[in-house]
Coordinates of C-alpha atoms in Angstrom, one line a residue:
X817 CA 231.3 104.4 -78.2
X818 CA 232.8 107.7 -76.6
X819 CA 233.0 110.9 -78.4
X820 CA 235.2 114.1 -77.2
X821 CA 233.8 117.1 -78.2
X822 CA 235.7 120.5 -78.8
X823 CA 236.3 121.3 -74.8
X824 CA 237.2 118.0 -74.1
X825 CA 239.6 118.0 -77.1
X826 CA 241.4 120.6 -74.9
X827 CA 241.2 119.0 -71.7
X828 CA 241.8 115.1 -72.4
X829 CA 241.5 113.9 -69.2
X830 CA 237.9 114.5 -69.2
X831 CA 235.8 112.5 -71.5
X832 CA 231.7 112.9 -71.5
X833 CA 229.2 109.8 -71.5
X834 CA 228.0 107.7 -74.6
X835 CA 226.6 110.4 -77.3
X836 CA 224.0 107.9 -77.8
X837 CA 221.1 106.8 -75.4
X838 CA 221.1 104.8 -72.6
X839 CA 221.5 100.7 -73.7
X840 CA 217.6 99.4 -74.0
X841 CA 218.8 97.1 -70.7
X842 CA 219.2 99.7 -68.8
X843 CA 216.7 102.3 -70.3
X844 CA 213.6 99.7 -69.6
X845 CA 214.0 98.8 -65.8
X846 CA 215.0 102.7 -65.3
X847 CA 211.4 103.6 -67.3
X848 CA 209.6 101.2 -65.0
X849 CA 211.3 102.7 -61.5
X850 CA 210.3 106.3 -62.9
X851 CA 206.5 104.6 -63.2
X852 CA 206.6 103.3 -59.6
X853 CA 209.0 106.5 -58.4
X854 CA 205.6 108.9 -59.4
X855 CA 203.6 106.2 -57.7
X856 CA 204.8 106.3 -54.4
X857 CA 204.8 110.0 -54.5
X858 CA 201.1 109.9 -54.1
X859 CA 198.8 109.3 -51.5
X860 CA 198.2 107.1 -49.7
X861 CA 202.3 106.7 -49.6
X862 CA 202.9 110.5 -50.0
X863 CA 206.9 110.0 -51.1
X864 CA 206.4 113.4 -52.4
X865 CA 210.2 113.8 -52.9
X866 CA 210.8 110.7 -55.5
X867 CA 208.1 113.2 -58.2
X868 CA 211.1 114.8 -59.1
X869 CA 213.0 111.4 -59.3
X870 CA 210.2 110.0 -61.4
X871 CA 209.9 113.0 -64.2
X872 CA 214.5 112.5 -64.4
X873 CA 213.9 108.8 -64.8
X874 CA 211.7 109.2 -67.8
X875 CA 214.0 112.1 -69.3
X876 CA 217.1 110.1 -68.9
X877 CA 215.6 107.0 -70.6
X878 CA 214.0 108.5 -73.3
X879 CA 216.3 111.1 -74.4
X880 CA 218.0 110.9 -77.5
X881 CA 216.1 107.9 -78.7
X882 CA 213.6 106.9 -81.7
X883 CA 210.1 108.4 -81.5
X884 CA 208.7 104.7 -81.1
X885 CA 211.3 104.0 -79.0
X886 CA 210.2 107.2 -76.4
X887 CA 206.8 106.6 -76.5
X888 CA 207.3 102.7 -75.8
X889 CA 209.2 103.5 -72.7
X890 CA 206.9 107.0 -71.6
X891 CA 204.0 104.1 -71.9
X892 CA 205.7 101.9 -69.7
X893 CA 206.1 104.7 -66.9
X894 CA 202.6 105.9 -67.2
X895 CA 201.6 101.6 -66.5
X896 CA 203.5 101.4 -63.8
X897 CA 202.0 104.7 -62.3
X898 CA 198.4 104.4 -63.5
X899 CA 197.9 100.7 -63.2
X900 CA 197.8 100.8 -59.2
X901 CA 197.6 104.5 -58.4
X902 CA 193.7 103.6 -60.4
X903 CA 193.5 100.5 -58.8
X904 CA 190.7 101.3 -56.9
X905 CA 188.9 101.3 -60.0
X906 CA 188.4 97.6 -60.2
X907 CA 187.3 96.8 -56.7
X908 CA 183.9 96.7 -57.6
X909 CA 183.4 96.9 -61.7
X910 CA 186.0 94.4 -62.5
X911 CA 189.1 94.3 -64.3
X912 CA 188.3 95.4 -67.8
X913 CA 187.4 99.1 -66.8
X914 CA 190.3 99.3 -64.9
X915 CA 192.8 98.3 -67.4
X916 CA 191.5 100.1 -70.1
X917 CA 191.5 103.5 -68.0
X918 CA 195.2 102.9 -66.9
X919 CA 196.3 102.3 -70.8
X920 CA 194.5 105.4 -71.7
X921 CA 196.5 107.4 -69.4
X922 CA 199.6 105.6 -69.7
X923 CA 199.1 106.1 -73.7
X924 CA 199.5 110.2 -72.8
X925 CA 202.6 109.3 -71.0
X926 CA 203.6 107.9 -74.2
X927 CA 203.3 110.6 -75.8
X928 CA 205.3 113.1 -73.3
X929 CA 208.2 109.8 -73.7
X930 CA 208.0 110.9 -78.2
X931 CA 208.2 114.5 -77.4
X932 CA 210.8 114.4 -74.9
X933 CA 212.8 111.8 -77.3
X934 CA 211.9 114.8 -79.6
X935 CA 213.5 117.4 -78.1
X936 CA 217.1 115.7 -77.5
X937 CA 218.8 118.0 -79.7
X938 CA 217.8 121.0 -77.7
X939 CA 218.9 120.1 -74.3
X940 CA 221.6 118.5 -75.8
X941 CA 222.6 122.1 -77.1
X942 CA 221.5 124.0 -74.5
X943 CA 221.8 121.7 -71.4
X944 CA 220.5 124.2 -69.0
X945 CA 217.4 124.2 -70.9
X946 CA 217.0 120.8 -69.7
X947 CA 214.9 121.9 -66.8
X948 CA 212.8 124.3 -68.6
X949 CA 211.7 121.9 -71.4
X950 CA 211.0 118.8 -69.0
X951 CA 208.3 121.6 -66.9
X952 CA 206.6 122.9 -70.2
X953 CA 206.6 119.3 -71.8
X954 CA 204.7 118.0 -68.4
X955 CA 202.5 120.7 -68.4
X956 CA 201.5 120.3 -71.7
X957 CA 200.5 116.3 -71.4
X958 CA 198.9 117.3 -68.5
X959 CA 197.3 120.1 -70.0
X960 CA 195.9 117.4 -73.1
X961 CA 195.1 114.0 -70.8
X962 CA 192.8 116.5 -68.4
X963 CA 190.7 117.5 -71.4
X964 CA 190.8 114.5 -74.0
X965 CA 188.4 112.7 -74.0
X966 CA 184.8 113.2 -72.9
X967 CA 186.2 116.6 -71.1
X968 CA 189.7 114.5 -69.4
X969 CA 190.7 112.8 -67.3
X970 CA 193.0 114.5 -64.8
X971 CA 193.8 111.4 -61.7
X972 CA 197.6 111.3 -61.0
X973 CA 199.0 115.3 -61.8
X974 CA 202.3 116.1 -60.7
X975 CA 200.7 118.5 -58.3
X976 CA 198.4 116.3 -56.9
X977 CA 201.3 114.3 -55.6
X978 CA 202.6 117.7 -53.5
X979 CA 200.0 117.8 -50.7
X980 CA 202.5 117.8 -48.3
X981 CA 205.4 119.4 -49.9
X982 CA 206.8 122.6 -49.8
X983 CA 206.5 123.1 -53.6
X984 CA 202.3 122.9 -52.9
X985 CA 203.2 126.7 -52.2
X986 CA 204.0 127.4 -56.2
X987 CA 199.8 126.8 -56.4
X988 CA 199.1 130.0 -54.5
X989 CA 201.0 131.7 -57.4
X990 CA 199.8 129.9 -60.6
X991 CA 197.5 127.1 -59.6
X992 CA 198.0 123.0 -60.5
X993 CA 199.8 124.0 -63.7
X994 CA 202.6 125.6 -62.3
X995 CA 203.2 123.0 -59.4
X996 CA 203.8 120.7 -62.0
X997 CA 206.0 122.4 -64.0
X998 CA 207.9 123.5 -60.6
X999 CA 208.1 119.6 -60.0
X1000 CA 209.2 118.1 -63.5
X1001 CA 212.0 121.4 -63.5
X1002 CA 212.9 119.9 -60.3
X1003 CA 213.2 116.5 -62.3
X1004 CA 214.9 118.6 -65.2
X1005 CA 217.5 119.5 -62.5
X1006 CA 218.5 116.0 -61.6
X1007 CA 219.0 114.6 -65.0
X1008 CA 221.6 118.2 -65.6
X1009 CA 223.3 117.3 -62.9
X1010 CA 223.6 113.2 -63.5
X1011 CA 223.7 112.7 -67.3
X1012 CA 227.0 113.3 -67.8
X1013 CA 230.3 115.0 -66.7
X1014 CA 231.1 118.5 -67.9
X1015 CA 234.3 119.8 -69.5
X1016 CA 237.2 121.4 -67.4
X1017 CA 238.6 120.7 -64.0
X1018 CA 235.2 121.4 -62.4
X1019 CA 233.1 119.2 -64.4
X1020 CA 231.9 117.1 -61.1
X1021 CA 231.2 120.3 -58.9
X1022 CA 229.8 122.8 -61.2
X1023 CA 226.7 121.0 -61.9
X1024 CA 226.1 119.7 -58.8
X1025 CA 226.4 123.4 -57.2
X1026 CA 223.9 124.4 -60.1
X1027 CA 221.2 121.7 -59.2
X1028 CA 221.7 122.5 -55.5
X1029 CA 221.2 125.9 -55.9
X1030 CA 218.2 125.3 -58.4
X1031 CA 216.5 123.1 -56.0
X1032 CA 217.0 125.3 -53.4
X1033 CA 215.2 128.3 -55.1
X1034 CA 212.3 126.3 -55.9
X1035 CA 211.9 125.2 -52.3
X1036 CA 212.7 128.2 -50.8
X1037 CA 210.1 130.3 -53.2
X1038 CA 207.5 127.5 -52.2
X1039 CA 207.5 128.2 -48.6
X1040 CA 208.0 131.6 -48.9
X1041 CA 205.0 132.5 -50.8
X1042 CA 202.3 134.2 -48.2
X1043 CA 199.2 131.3 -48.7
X1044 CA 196.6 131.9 -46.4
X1045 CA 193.3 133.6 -46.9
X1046 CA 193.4 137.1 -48.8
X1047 CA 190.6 139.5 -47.1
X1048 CA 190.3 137.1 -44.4
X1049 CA 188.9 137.7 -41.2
X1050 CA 185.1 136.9 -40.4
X1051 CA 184.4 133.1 -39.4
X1052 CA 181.9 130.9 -38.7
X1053 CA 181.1 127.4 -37.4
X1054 CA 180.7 124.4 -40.1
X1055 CA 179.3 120.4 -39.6
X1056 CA 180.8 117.9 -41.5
X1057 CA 178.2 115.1 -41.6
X1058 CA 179.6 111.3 -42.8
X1059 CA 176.8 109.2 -42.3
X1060 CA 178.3 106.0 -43.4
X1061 CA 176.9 103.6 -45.6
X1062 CA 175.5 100.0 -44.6
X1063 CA 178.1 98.0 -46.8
X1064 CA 180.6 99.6 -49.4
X1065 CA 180.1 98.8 -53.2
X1066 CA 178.2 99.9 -56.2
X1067 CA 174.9 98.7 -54.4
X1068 CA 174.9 101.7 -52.2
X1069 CA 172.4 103.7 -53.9
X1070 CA 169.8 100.6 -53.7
X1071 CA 170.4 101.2 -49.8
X1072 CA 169.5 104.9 -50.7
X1073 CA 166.8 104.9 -47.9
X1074 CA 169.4 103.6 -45.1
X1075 CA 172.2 106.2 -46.0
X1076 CA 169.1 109.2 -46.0
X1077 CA 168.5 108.2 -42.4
X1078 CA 172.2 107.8 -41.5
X1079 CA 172.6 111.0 -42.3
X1080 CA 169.4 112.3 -40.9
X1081 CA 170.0 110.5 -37.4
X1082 CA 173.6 111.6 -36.9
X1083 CA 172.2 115.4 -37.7
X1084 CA 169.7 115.0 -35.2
X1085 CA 172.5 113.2 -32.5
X1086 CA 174.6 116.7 -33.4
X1087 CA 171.6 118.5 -32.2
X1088 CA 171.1 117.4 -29.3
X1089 CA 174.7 118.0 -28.3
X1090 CA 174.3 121.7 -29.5
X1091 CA 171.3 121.7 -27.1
X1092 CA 173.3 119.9 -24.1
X1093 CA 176.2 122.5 -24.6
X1094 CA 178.7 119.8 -25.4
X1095 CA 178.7 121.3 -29.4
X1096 CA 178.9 124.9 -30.6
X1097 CA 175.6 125.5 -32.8
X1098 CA 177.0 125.4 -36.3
X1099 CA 176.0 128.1 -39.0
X1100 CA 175.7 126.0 -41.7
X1101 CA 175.9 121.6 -41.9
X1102 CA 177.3 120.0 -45.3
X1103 CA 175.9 116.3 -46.3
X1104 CA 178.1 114.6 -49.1
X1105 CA 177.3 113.7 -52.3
X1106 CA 174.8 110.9 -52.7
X1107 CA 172.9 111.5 -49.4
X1108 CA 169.6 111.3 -50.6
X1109 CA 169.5 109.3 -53.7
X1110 CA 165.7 109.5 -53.5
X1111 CA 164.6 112.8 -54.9
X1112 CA 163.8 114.8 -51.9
X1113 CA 161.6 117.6 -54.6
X1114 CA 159.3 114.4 -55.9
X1115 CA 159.4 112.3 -52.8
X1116 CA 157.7 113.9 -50.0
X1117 CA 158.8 111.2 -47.3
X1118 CA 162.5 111.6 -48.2
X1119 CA 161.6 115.8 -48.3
X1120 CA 160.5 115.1 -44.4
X1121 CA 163.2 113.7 -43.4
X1122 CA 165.8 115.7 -44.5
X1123 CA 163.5 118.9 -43.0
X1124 CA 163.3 117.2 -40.0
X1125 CA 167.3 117.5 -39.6
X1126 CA 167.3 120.9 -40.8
X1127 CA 164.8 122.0 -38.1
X1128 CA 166.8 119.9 -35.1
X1129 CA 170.2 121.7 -36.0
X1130 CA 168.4 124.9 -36.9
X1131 CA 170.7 125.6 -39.9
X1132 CA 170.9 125.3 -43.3
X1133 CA 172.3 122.0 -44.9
X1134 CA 174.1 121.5 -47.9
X1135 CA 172.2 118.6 -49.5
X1136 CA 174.2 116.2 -52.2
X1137 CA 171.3 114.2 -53.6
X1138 CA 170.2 112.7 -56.9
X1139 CA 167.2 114.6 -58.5
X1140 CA 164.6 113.4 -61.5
X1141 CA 165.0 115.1 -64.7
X1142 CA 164.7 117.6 -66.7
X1143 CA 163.8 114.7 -69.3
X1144 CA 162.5 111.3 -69.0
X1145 CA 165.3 108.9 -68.5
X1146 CA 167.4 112.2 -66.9
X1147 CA 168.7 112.3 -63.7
X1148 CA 170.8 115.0 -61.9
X1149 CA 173.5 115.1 -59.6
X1150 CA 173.0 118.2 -57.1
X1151 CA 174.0 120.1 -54.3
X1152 CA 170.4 121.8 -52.7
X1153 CA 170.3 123.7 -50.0
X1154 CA 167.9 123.3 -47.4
X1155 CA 166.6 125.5 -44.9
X1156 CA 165.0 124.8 -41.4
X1157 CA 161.5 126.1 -41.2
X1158 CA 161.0 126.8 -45.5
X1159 CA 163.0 123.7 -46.7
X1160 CA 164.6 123.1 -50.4
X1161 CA 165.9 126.9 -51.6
X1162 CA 165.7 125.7 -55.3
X1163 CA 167.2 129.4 -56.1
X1164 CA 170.5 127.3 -54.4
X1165 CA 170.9 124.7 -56.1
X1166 CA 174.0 123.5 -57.9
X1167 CA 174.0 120.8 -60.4
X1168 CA 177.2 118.7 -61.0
X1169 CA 178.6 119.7 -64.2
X1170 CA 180.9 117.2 -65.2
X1171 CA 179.2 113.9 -65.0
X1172 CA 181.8 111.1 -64.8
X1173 CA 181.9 109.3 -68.4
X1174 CA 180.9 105.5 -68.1
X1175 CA 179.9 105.6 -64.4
X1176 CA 177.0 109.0 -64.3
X1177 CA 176.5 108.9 -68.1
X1178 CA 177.7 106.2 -71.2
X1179 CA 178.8 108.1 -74.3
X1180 CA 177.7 105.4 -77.1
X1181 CA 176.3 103.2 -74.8
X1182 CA 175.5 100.5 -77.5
X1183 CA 179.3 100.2 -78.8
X1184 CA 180.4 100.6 -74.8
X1185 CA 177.7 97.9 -73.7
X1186 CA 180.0 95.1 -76.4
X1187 CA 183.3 96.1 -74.4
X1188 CA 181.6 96.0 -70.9
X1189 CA 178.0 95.1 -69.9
X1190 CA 178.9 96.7 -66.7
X1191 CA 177.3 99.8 -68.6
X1192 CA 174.3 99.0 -68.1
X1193 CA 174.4 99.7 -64.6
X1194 CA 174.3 103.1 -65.6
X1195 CA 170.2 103.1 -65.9
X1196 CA 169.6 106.6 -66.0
X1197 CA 172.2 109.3 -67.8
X1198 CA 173.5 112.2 -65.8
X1199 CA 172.9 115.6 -67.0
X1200 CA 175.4 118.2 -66.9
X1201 CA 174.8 121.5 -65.3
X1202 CA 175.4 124.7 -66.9
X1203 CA 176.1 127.4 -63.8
X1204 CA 179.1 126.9 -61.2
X1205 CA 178.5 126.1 -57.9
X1206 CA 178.5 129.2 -56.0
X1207 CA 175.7 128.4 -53.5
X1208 CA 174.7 131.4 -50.9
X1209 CA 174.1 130.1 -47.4
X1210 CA 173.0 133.6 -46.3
X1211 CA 175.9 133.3 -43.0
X1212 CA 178.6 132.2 -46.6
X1213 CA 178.8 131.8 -49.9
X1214 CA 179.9 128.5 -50.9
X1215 CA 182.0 127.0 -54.0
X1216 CA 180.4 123.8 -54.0
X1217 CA 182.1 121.5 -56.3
X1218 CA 180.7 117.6 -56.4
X1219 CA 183.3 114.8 -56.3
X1220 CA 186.0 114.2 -59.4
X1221 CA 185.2 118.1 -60.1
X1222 CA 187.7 119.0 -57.9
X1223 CA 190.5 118.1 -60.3
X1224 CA 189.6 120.3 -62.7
X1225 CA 191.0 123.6 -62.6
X1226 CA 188.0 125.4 -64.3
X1227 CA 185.3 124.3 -62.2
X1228 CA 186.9 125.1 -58.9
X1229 CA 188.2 128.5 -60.1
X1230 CA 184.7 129.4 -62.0
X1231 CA 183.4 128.7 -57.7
X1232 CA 186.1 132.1 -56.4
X1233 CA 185.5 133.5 -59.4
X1234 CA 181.3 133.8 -58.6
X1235 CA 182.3 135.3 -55.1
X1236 CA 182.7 131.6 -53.0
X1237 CA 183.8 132.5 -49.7
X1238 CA 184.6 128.7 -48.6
X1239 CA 185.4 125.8 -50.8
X1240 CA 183.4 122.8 -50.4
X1241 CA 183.6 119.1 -52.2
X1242 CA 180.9 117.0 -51.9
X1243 CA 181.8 113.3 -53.0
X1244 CA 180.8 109.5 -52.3
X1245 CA 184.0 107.4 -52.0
X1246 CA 181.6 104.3 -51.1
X1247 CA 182.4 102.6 -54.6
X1248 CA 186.0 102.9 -54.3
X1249 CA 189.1 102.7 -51.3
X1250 CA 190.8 105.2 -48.6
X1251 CA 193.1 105.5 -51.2
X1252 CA 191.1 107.3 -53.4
X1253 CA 190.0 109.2 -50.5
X1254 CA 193.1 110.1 -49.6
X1255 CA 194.0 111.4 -53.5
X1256 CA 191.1 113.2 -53.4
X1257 CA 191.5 115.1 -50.1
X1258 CA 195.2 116.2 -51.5
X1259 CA 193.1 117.9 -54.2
X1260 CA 191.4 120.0 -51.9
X1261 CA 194.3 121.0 -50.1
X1262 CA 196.1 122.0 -53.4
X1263 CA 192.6 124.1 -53.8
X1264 CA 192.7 125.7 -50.8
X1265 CA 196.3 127.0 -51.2
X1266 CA 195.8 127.8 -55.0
X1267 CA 192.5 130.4 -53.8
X1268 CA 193.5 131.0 -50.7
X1269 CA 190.1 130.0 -48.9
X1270 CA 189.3 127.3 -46.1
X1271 CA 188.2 124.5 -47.9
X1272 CA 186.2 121.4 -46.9
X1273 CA 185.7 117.3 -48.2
X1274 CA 182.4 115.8 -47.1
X1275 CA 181.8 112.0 -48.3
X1276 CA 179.8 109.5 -47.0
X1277 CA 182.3 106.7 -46.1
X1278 CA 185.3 109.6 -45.3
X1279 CA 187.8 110.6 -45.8
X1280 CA 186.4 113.7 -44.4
X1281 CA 187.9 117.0 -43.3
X1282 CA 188.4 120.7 -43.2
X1283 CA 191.4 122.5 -45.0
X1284 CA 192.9 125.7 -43.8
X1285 CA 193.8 127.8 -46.9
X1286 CA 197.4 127.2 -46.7
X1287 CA 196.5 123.6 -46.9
X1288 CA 196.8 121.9 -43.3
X1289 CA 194.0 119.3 -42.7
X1290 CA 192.2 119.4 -39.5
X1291 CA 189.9 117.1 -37.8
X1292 CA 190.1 114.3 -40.8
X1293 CA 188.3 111.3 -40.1
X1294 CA 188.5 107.5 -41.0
X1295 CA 187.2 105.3 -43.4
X1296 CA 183.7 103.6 -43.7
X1297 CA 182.6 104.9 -40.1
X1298 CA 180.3 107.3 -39.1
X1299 CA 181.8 111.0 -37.9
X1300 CA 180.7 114.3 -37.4
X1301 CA 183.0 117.0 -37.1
X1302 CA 182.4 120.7 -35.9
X1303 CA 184.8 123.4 -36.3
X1304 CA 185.2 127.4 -37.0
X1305 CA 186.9 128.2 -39.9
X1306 CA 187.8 131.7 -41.8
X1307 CA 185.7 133.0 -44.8
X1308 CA 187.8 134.9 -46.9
X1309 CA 186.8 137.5 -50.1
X1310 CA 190.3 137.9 -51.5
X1311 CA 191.8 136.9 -54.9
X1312 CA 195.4 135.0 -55.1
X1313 CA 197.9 135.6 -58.0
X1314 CA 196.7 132.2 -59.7
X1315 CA 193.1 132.8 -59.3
X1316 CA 193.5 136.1 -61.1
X1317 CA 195.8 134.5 -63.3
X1318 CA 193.0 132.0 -64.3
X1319 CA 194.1 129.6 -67.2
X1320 CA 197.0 132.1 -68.0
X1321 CA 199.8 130.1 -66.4
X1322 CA 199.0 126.7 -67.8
X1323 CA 198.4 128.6 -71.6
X1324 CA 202.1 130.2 -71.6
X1325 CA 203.6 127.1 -70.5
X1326 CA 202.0 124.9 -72.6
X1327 CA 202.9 127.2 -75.5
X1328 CA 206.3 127.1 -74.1
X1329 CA 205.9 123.2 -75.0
X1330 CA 204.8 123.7 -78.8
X1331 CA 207.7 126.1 -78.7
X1332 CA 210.2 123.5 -77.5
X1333 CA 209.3 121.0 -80.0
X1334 CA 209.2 123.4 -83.3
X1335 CA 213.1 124.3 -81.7
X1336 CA 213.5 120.8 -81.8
X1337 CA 212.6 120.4 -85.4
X1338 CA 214.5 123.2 -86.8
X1339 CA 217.9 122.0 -84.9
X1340 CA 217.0 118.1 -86.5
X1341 CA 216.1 119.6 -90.0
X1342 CA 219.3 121.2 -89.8
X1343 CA 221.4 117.9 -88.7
X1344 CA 220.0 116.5 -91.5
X1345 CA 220.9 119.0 -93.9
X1346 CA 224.7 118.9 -92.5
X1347 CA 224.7 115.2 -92.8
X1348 CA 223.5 115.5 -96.4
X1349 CA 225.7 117.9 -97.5

């Protein structure tokens, strides 16, 4: 059924869409294409355009519907995203993990489909508010999935999806949050422009001029913003080591020994380049997380080794390796570094302090153990460290951050915050795909550009790589092979807008979200009191 409304009253020959939502036929295949539309838009497809299309496919289906009826169709997006974008989940734990951890995050998607249902009243006041409320109402799922529960879990942001975009330059000014806000505005601006006509004899151009012009600005500020390295100027030369692992799977750590001397014998192979003259010396060499899974401080073998390839290369090496304690049954996952000629500097030493839930520690292990006895693989329990990862080299100071802590804003920030002059991400992709690789890697580069520093990924299977800080990738290297990878980059000591900013940006607009929805209930409180009367 049609409805005119007071301008169309006086201009008959244009008549606006349904007043109602879109017919459930059409609402649930368009839900599903936003799903797979946010999909593609990560890596390893790296659509990064169709993010926009994604966040206007869920507006346009849930708007104006039921709560249930938003949240059924915002859970059937967040499937279709999370489902295979996680996939690499199950390649070695099996299915149940997998599905359970893509219905958790599709259940937040659920709930951005009941608030944006919610909120139909204000954009359909206000319809160039349409863009503003779908950026705070991401922002603030975002803002609740990367902290609920056992600390979040942040996979699959709007932002991650922008490696390679020119929106990625938005994080230089207000970090993750804001690139995804610029990105589901973006959205917003679609579904302005497509829901329906408006009144007068420019209802076809008007909007369309308006979203052009919209898009444009958030494009153009992107690549306009100055990223690159505040302070910059002194550099110095950095080894990636990626030793490689004998086979893939969640048996790598019972090859522990193997992947110590992989890693030992490809530092020593380096050095005798750098003697030859074939390789610059490097200042400092980073090893990836999970290179020595026997405790190097307790076993004295493993502690040999690792010296040996310190005092070959004659630099310091950042260590990622598993260490006993503080309690029995306790384990840590750290970054030491260790020096040629004195060895371990336990004065630099950063432990990982968000332990993955299920996989480096099992919250209620005896009710997780009847869903999954894949649990028990999980011997030992992770502890969380308590200090960030700002790990002096002596030639740099280092923000050392250990594999999924690289998607959480905090973590990274506390890092510049404590005076890191280079990002680095230690991580062990051996239990999962190149496609989590590659994710992961368009993490760093949003890093880099959001602090403005050279940032690096070391893992044990790749992908491995350097990032410049205004997030180009140099020297990357391919999957489940051994590399090593020399190059200078530039240390920087400057602060960016969103590293002063801190949590600031992602605060407002999330408060711009509760804001939104009490809006929303005034106007709907109202209705009903017009209707009663």
């Amino acid at each position: 059924m049609t409805t005119l409304d007071r301008d169309e009253t006086r201009t008959p020959m244009v008549v606006r869409a349904t007043s109602g939502p879109l017919p459930v036929r059409v609402a649930v295949p368009v839900a599903v294409a936003a799903g797979v539309a946010l999909l593609v838009a990560f890596p390893p497809y790296g659509w990064w355009p169709l993010a926009p299309v994604g966040v206007a496919g869920l507006a346009v289906a849930a708007h104006r519907r039921r709560l249930r009826a938003g949240a059924g169709l915002g859970f059937l997006t967040g499937v279709a995203l999370f489902a295979p974008l996680l996939a690499w989940t199950n390649l070695h734990t099996g299915l149940l993990p997998w599905v359970l951890l893509s219905l958790l995050q599709a259940g937040y998607l659920a709930v951005l489909g009941a608030a944006t249902a919610w909120v139909s009243p204000v954009v359909d006041r206000w319809r160039w508010a349409w863009p503003a409320v779908t950026g705070v109402l991401w922002v603030g799922q975002e803002a609740l999935r990367d902290r609920t529960p056992f600390g979040g879990f942040p996979w699959g942001r709007l932002a991650f999806s922008q490696d390679a975009s020119p929106l990625l330059g938005w994080a230089w000014l207000g970090g993750a949050p804001l690139v995804t806000g610029v990105v589901a505005v973006a959205g917003g601006l679609l579904v302005v422009g497509w829901w329906r006509r408006w009144p007068g004899p420019d209802g076809v151009w008007r909007p369309v001029a308006g979203v052009a012009v919209g898009l444009l600005l958030l494009v153009g500020v992107g690549v306009a913003v100055p990223t690159g390295a505040p302070g910059g100027g002194r550099s110095l030369q950095v080894a990636i080591v990626q030793g490689n692992v004998p086979r893939l799977g969640l048996d790598f750590n019972a090859q522990r020994q193997a992947v110590l001397n992989n890693h030992v014998d490809a530092t020593v192979t380096l050095a005798g380049q750098v003697a030859s003259g074939a390789v610059p010396r490097p200042d400092l060499v980073v090893w990836p997380e999970n290179s020595s899974d026997i405790d190097p401080l307790r076993n004295a073998a493993a502690g040999a080794r690792i010296s040996e390839a310190a005092d070959a290369i004659g630099a310091p090496i950042l260590v990622g390796a598993v260490l006993a304690g503080p309690g029995a049954g306790e384990v840590r996952n750290a970054g030491i570094l260790w020096r040629p000629g004195t060895g371990p500097d336990l004065t630099q030493l950063y432990t990982k302090r968000h332990p993955v839930p299920f996989a480096e520690y099992v919250p209620m292990r005896s009710l997780a153990r009847k869903v999954s006895s894949q649990v028990d693989r999980v011997r030992a329990d992770f502890v969380a460290g308590t200090t960030p990862g700002v790990v002096d080299a002596g030639a740099v100071v280092l923000g050392d951050v250990i594999c999924f802590e690289v998607a959480y804003d905090g973590l990274v920030r506390d890092t510049v915050d404590g005076g890191a002059q280079l990002l680095v991400v230690q991580t062990n992709n051996a239990t999962f795909d190149v496609a989590e690789a590659r994710q992961q890697l368009a993490m760093v580069r949003l890093r880099a550009v959001e602090h403005g520093r050279a940032a690096l990924m070391a893992s044990t299977v790749g992908v491995s790589g350097f990032v410049a800080p205004d997030g180009r990738v140099s020297d990357a290297t391919g999957f489940n092979t051994r590399a090593v990878v020399v190059r200078q980059v530039t240390l920087s000591d400057g602060r960016t807008p969103a590293t002063r900013a801190g949590r600031w940006p992602e605060l407002a607009l999330a408060g711009l979200a509760v804001a939104a929805l009490a809006v929303a209930g005034v106007l709907r409180r109202r209705r009903e009191v017009t209707a009663a009367g």
